[in-house]
Amino acid sequence: MPPTRRKPAAQSAHAQQTLAFGPNSNKVTKPSIPSTSKKVDKIKLEEAITSEFSTPSPAPEDSQEAEVQAQIPESPRTLAIRSQGGAKQADGSAVEEKAKKIPETQIRKYWKGKEDERIAPRVHQQGLSVNEKILRHFDLSSQYGPCIGIPRMKRWKRADGLGLKPPIEVLAVLMREEGRGNGTAERAFMDGLLTSRLAVNE
């Protein structure tokens, strides 16, 4: 193997210095910090930590913060969480009563509006009923939250409680399917597909 050439130190301004390894090399490559400054820095750090966690915040700032929090309007989600008890049950029953009164023509009109929004027809759903098409469309509407692992009725009520305004026609379809004894209407179609694949893979 031919010998390698090394450039002299004078030629390269940014040449890296070689490290000496061996029994006689006592060279320290990093700058040393005096031990007294380390102790002083450690004491200052400990004092800063103890003063930060032990000093209570003054009361006027707490009252100002409480005033600011009182002025912030509550989100629909916190309102839905806070409104528990009779008022929430009354609202839920009122919505359910309204959904029961929806005629079949309104449900078909709602689905026709959804179909008119599309450019191409839904070829893969030709053998399904209008109710099943509405429920599958609701499953894939991501603005109402995830559809996996939650019953459709519970998902609709959660979206309504959060102020997302899910279509009341979906609730009407769910209630009609429940009245007919269709137990599969509560479960999202995607949920059934995923759990069946998991069962096959096990």
mmCIF file of C-alpha atoms in Angstrom:
data_model
loop_
_atom_site.group_PDB
_atom_site.id
_atom_site.type_symbol
_atom_site.label_atom_id
_atom_site.label_comp_id
_atom_site.label_asym_id
_atom_site.label_seq_id
_atom_site.Cartn_x
_atom_site.Cartn_y
_atom_site.Cartn_z
ATOM 1 C CA MET A 1 0.000 0.000 0.000
ATOM 2 C CA PRO A 2 1.473 3.412 -0.951
ATOM 3 C CA PRO A 3 2.234 5.818 1.886
ATOM 4 C CA THR A 4 -0.338 8.553 2.436
ATOM 5 C CA ARG A 5 0.702 12.168 2.127
ATOM 6 C CA ARG A 6 -0.026 14.607 4.871
ATOM 7 C CA LYS A 7 -0.310 18.312 4.332
ATOM 8 C CA PRO A 8 1.876 20.470 6.479
ATOM 9 C CA ALA A 9 0.061 22.474 9.163
ATOM 10 C CA ALA A 10 1.080 25.750 7.531
ATOM 11 C CA GLN A 11 -0.745 24.943 4.279
ATOM 12 C CA SER A 12 -4.199 24.174 5.700
ATOM 13 C CA ALA A 13 -5.629 26.861 7.964
ATOM 14 C CA HIS A 14 -8.481 24.699 9.286
ATOM 15 C CA ALA A 15 -6.564 21.459 9.689
ATOM 16 C CA GLN A 16 -7.727 19.264 12.528
ATOM 17 C CA GLN A 17 -5.194 18.571 15.213
ATOM 18 C CA THR A 18 -4.257 14.957 15.784
ATOM 19 C CA LEU A 19 -4.913 13.433 19.175
ATOM 20 C CA ALA A 20 -2.121 11.639 20.907
ATOM 21 C CA PHE A 21 -3.032 8.272 22.380
ATOM 22 C CA GLY A 22 -0.513 6.437 24.449
ATOM 23 C CA PRO A 23 1.012 6.061 27.907
ATOM 24 C CA ASN A 24 2.951 9.360 27.737
ATOM 25 C CA SER A 25 0.118 11.599 26.493
ATOM 26 C CA ASN A 26 -1.317 13.694 29.325
ATOM 27 C CA LYS A 27 -2.921 16.219 27.033
ATOM 28 C CA VAL A 28 -6.357 17.606 28.019
ATOM 29 C CA THR A 29 -8.360 18.656 24.979
ATOM 30 C CA LYS A 30 -11.244 20.512 26.643
ATOM 31 C CA PRO A 31 -10.954 23.698 28.663
ATOM 32 C CA SER A 32 -11.142 23.181 32.383
ATOM 33 C CA ILE A 33 -13.561 25.126 34.586
ATOM 34 C CA PRO A 34 -12.431 26.007 38.066
ATOM 35 C CA SER A 35 -14.192 23.905 40.690
ATOM 36 C CA THR A 36 -15.257 27.000 42.672
ATOM 37 C CA SER A 37 -17.339 28.340 39.763
ATOM 38 C CA LYS A 38 -19.064 24.941 39.427
ATOM 39 C CA LYS A 39 -20.068 25.057 43.085
ATOM 40 C CA VAL A 40 -21.330 28.632 42.778
ATOM 41 C CA ASP A 41 -23.397 27.788 39.694
ATOM 42 C CA LYS A 42 -24.861 24.731 41.414
ATOM 43 C CA ILE A 43 -25.826 26.762 44.503
ATOM 44 C CA LYS A 44 -27.459 29.466 42.339
ATOM 45 C CA LEU A 45 -29.407 26.842 40.413
ATOM 46 C CA GLU A 46 -30.658 25.181 43.618
ATOM 47 C CA GLU A 47 -31.699 28.570 45.045
ATOM 48 C CA ALA A 48 -33.581 29.447 41.856
ATOM 49 C CA ILE A 49 -35.445 26.128 41.846
ATOM 50 C CA THR A 50 -36.436 26.317 45.523
ATOM 51 C CA SER A 51 -37.554 29.951 45.252
ATOM 52 C CA GLU A 52 -39.613 29.212 42.151
ATOM 53 C CA PHE A 53 -41.520 26.307 43.703
ATOM 54 C CA SER A 54 -41.786 27.538 47.295
ATOM 55 C CA THR A 55 -42.879 31.145 46.693
ATOM 56 C CA PRO A 56 -46.682 31.376 46.502
ATOM 57 C CA SER A 57 -48.149 33.595 43.824
ATOM 58 C CA PRO A 58 -49.747 36.777 45.155
ATOM 59 C CA ALA A 59 -53.512 36.852 45.602
ATOM 60 C CA PRO A 60 -54.280 39.850 43.307
ATOM 61 C CA GLU A 61 -52.993 37.963 40.236
ATOM 62 C CA ASP A 62 -55.215 34.992 41.110
ATOM 63 C CA SER A 63 -58.254 37.225 41.312
ATOM 64 C CA GLN A 64 -57.353 38.880 38.007
ATOM 65 C CA GLU A 65 -56.970 35.489 36.358
ATOM 66 C CA ALA A 66 -60.357 34.400 37.726
ATOM 67 C CA GLU A 67 -61.939 37.559 36.277
ATOM 68 C CA VAL A 68 -60.379 36.878 32.865
ATOM 69 C CA GLN A 69 -61.589 33.255 32.929
ATOM 70 C CA ALA A 70 -65.100 34.436 33.806
ATOM 71 C CA GLN A 71 -65.147 36.713 30.735
ATOM 72 C CA ILE A 72 -64.210 33.918 28.278
ATOM 73 C CA PRO A 73 -67.347 32.375 26.736
ATOM 74 C CA GLU A 74 -67.732 28.645 27.234
ATOM 75 C CA SER A 75 -67.390 26.346 24.246
ATOM 76 C CA PRO A 76 -70.303 24.123 23.165
ATOM 77 C CA ARG A 77 -68.386 21.105 24.411
ATOM 78 C CA THR A 78 -68.028 22.414 27.979
ATOM 79 C CA LEU A 79 -71.655 23.512 27.945
ATOM 80 C CA ALA A 80 -72.695 20.032 26.823
ATOM 81 C CA ILE A 81 -70.593 18.442 29.557
ATOM 82 C CA ARG A 82 -71.967 20.777 32.230
ATOM 83 C CA SER A 83 -75.582 20.436 31.188
ATOM 84 C CA GLN A 84 -76.301 17.130 32.884
ATOM 85 C CA GLY A 85 -79.533 16.036 34.477
ATOM 86 C CA GLY A 86 -83.126 16.897 33.623
ATOM 87 C CA ALA A 87 -82.452 19.680 31.110
ATOM 88 C CA LYS A 88 -80.231 17.454 28.962
ATOM 89 C CA GLN A 89 -82.736 14.599 29.074
ATOM 90 C CA ALA A 90 -85.548 16.995 28.125
ATOM 91 C CA ASP A 91 -83.543 18.243 25.113
ATOM 92 C CA GLY A 92 -82.752 14.675 24.071
ATOM 93 C CA SER A 93 -86.358 13.572 24.301
ATOM 94 C CA ALA A 94 -87.511 16.676 22.380
ATOM 95 C CA VAL A 95 -85.091 15.891 19.541
ATOM 96 C CA GLU A 96 -86.190 12.245 19.516
ATOM 97 C CA GLU A 97 -89.851 13.285 19.365
ATOM 98 C CA LYS A 98 -89.039 15.588 16.454
ATOM 99 C CA ALA A 99 -87.182 12.744 14.691
ATOM 100 C CA LYS A 100 -90.175 10.408 15.131
ATOM 101 C CA LYS A 101 -92.422 12.894 13.329
ATOM 102 C CA ILE A 102 -90.208 13.118 10.231
ATOM 103 C CA PRO A 103 -92.052 11.576 7.261
ATOM 104 C CA GLU A 104 -90.514 9.129 4.809
ATOM 105 C CA THR A 105 -90.713 11.747 2.041
ATOM 106 C CA GLN A 106 -88.379 14.084 3.969
ATOM 107 C CA ILE A 107 -85.849 11.273 4.407
ATOM 108 C CA ARG A 108 -85.928 10.505 0.674
ATOM 109 C CA LYS A 109 -85.643 14.217 -0.140
ATOM 110 C CA TYR A 110 -82.601 14.481 2.155
ATOM 111 C CA TRP A 111 -80.908 11.560 0.366
ATOM 112 C CA LYS A 112 -81.783 12.970 -3.061
ATOM 113 C CA GLY A 113 -80.038 16.207 -2.054
ATOM 114 C CA LYS A 114 -76.939 14.218 -1.092
ATOM 115 C CA GLU A 115 -77.035 12.377 -4.412
ATOM 116 C CA ASP A 116 -77.381 15.649 -6.342
ATOM 117 C CA GLU A 117 -74.147 16.941 -4.725
ATOM 118 C CA ARG A 118 -72.194 14.153 -6.444
ATOM 119 C CA ILE A 119 -70.909 14.182 -10.013
ATOM 120 C CA ALA A 120 -71.165 10.414 -10.592
ATOM 121 C CA PRO A 121 -73.811 8.013 -9.231
ATOM 122 C CA ARG A 122 -72.998 5.585 -6.419
ATOM 123 C CA VAL A 123 -72.671 2.428 -8.513
ATOM 124 C CA HIS A 124 -71.427 0.259 -5.644
ATOM 125 C CA GLN A 125 -74.579 0.950 -3.545
ATOM 126 C CA GLN A 126 -77.275 -0.092 -6.044
ATOM 127 C CA GLY A 127 -78.561 -3.010 -3.975
ATOM 128 C CA LEU A 128 -78.893 -1.060 -0.695
ATOM 129 C CA SER A 129 -81.975 0.581 0.775
ATOM 130 C CA VAL A 130 -82.180 4.346 1.213
ATOM 131 C CA ASN A 131 -81.896 3.966 4.995
ATOM 132 C CA GLU A 132 -78.679 1.953 4.702
ATOM 133 C CA LYS A 133 -77.235 4.479 2.254
ATOM 134 C CA ILE A 134 -77.985 7.335 4.675
ATOM 135 C CA LEU A 135 -76.396 5.473 7.575
ATOM 136 C CA ARG A 136 -73.258 4.609 5.596
ATOM 137 C CA HIS A 137 -72.952 8.223 4.466
ATOM 138 C CA PHE A 138 -73.206 9.280 8.125
ATOM 139 C CA ASP A 139 -70.465 6.773 9.029
ATOM 140 C CA LEU A 140 -68.074 8.357 6.525
ATOM 141 C CA SER A 141 -68.870 11.965 7.519
ATOM 142 C CA SER A 142 -65.740 12.661 9.538
ATOM 143 C CA GLN A 143 -66.940 16.024 10.867
ATOM 144 C CA TYR A 144 -69.075 14.139 13.424
ATOM 145 C CA GLY A 145 -66.161 12.206 14.897
ATOM 146 C CA PRO A 146 -64.860 8.657 14.451
ATOM 147 C CA CYS A 147 -67.363 5.894 13.663
ATOM 148 C CA ILE A 148 -65.255 2.926 14.795
ATOM 149 C CA GLY A 149 -66.047 1.463 18.199
ATOM 150 C CA ILE A 150 -69.129 3.598 18.907
ATOM 151 C CA PRO A 151 -72.814 2.925 18.154
ATOM 152 C CA ARG A 152 -74.369 5.192 15.538
ATOM 153 C CA MET A 153 -77.029 6.547 17.924
ATOM 154 C CA LYS A 154 -74.420 7.437 20.543
ATOM 155 C CA ARG A 155 -72.253 9.077 17.876
ATOM 156 C CA TRP A 156 -75.206 11.144 16.644
ATOM 157 C CA LYS A 157 -76.090 12.278 20.185
ATOM 158 C CA ARG A 158 -72.470 13.128 20.952
ATOM 159 C CA ALA A 159 -72.189 15.224 17.784
ATOM 160 C CA ASP A 160 -75.480 16.949 18.651
ATOM 161 C CA GLY A 161 -74.266 17.656 22.199
ATOM 162 C CA LEU A 162 -71.069 19.196 20.822
ATOM 163 C CA GLY A 163 -73.053 21.522 18.556
ATOM 164 C CA LEU A 164 -71.954 19.872 15.286
ATOM 165 C CA LYS A 165 -75.557 19.775 13.999
ATOM 166 C CA PRO A 166 -75.792 16.229 12.623
ATOM 167 C CA PRO A 167 -78.762 15.685 10.260
ATOM 168 C CA ILE A 168 -81.950 14.811 12.107
ATOM 169 C CA GLU A 169 -82.876 12.498 9.240
ATOM 170 C CA VAL A 170 -80.087 10.159 10.368
ATOM 171 C CA LEU A 171 -81.618 10.003 13.843
ATOM 172 C CA ALA A 172 -85.038 9.336 12.318
ATOM 173 C CA VAL A 173 -83.618 6.449 10.253
ATOM 174 C CA LEU A 174 -81.837 5.028 13.314
ATOM 175 C CA MET A 175 -85.017 5.147 15.381
ATOM 176 C CA ARG A 176 -87.037 3.467 12.622
ATOM 177 C CA GLU A 177 -84.463 0.695 12.203
ATOM 178 C CA GLU A 178 -84.433 0.218 15.968
ATOM 179 C CA GLY A 179 -88.232 -0.007 15.964
ATOM 180 C CA ARG A 180 -88.081 -2.714 13.290
ATOM 181 C CA GLY A 181 -85.691 -4.735 15.441
ATOM 182 C CA ASN A 182 -82.695 -4.304 13.132
ATOM 183 C CA GLY A 183 -79.808 -4.760 15.571
ATOM 184 C CA THR A 184 -77.137 -4.275 12.901
ATOM 185 C CA ALA A 185 -78.223 -0.668 12.244
ATOM 186 C CA GLU A 186 -76.459 0.550 15.379
ATOM 187 C CA ARG A 187 -73.052 -0.660 14.222
ATOM 188 C CA ALA A 188 -71.109 1.228 11.577
ATOM 189 C CA PHE A 189 -70.413 -0.702 8.384
ATOM 190 C CA MET A 190 -66.692 0.169 8.599
ATOM 191 C CA ASP A 191 -66.592 -1.155 12.166
ATOM 192 C CA GLY A 192 -67.939 -4.504 10.953
ATOM 193 C CA LEU A 193 -65.378 -4.681 8.163
ATOM 194 C CA LEU A 194 -62.441 -3.950 10.447
ATOM 195 C CA THR A 195 -63.436 -6.358 13.198
ATOM 196 C CA SER A 196 -64.082 -9.183 10.713
ATOM 197 C CA ARG A 197 -60.612 -8.667 9.218
ATOM 198 C CA LEU A 198 -59.106 -8.758 12.694
ATOM 199 C CA ALA A 199 -60.922 -12.003 13.461
ATOM 200 C CA VAL A 200 -59.629 -13.574 10.219
ATOM 201 C CA ASN A 201 -56.054 -12.456 10.938
ATOM 202 C CA GLU A 202 -56.078 -13.968 14.418
#
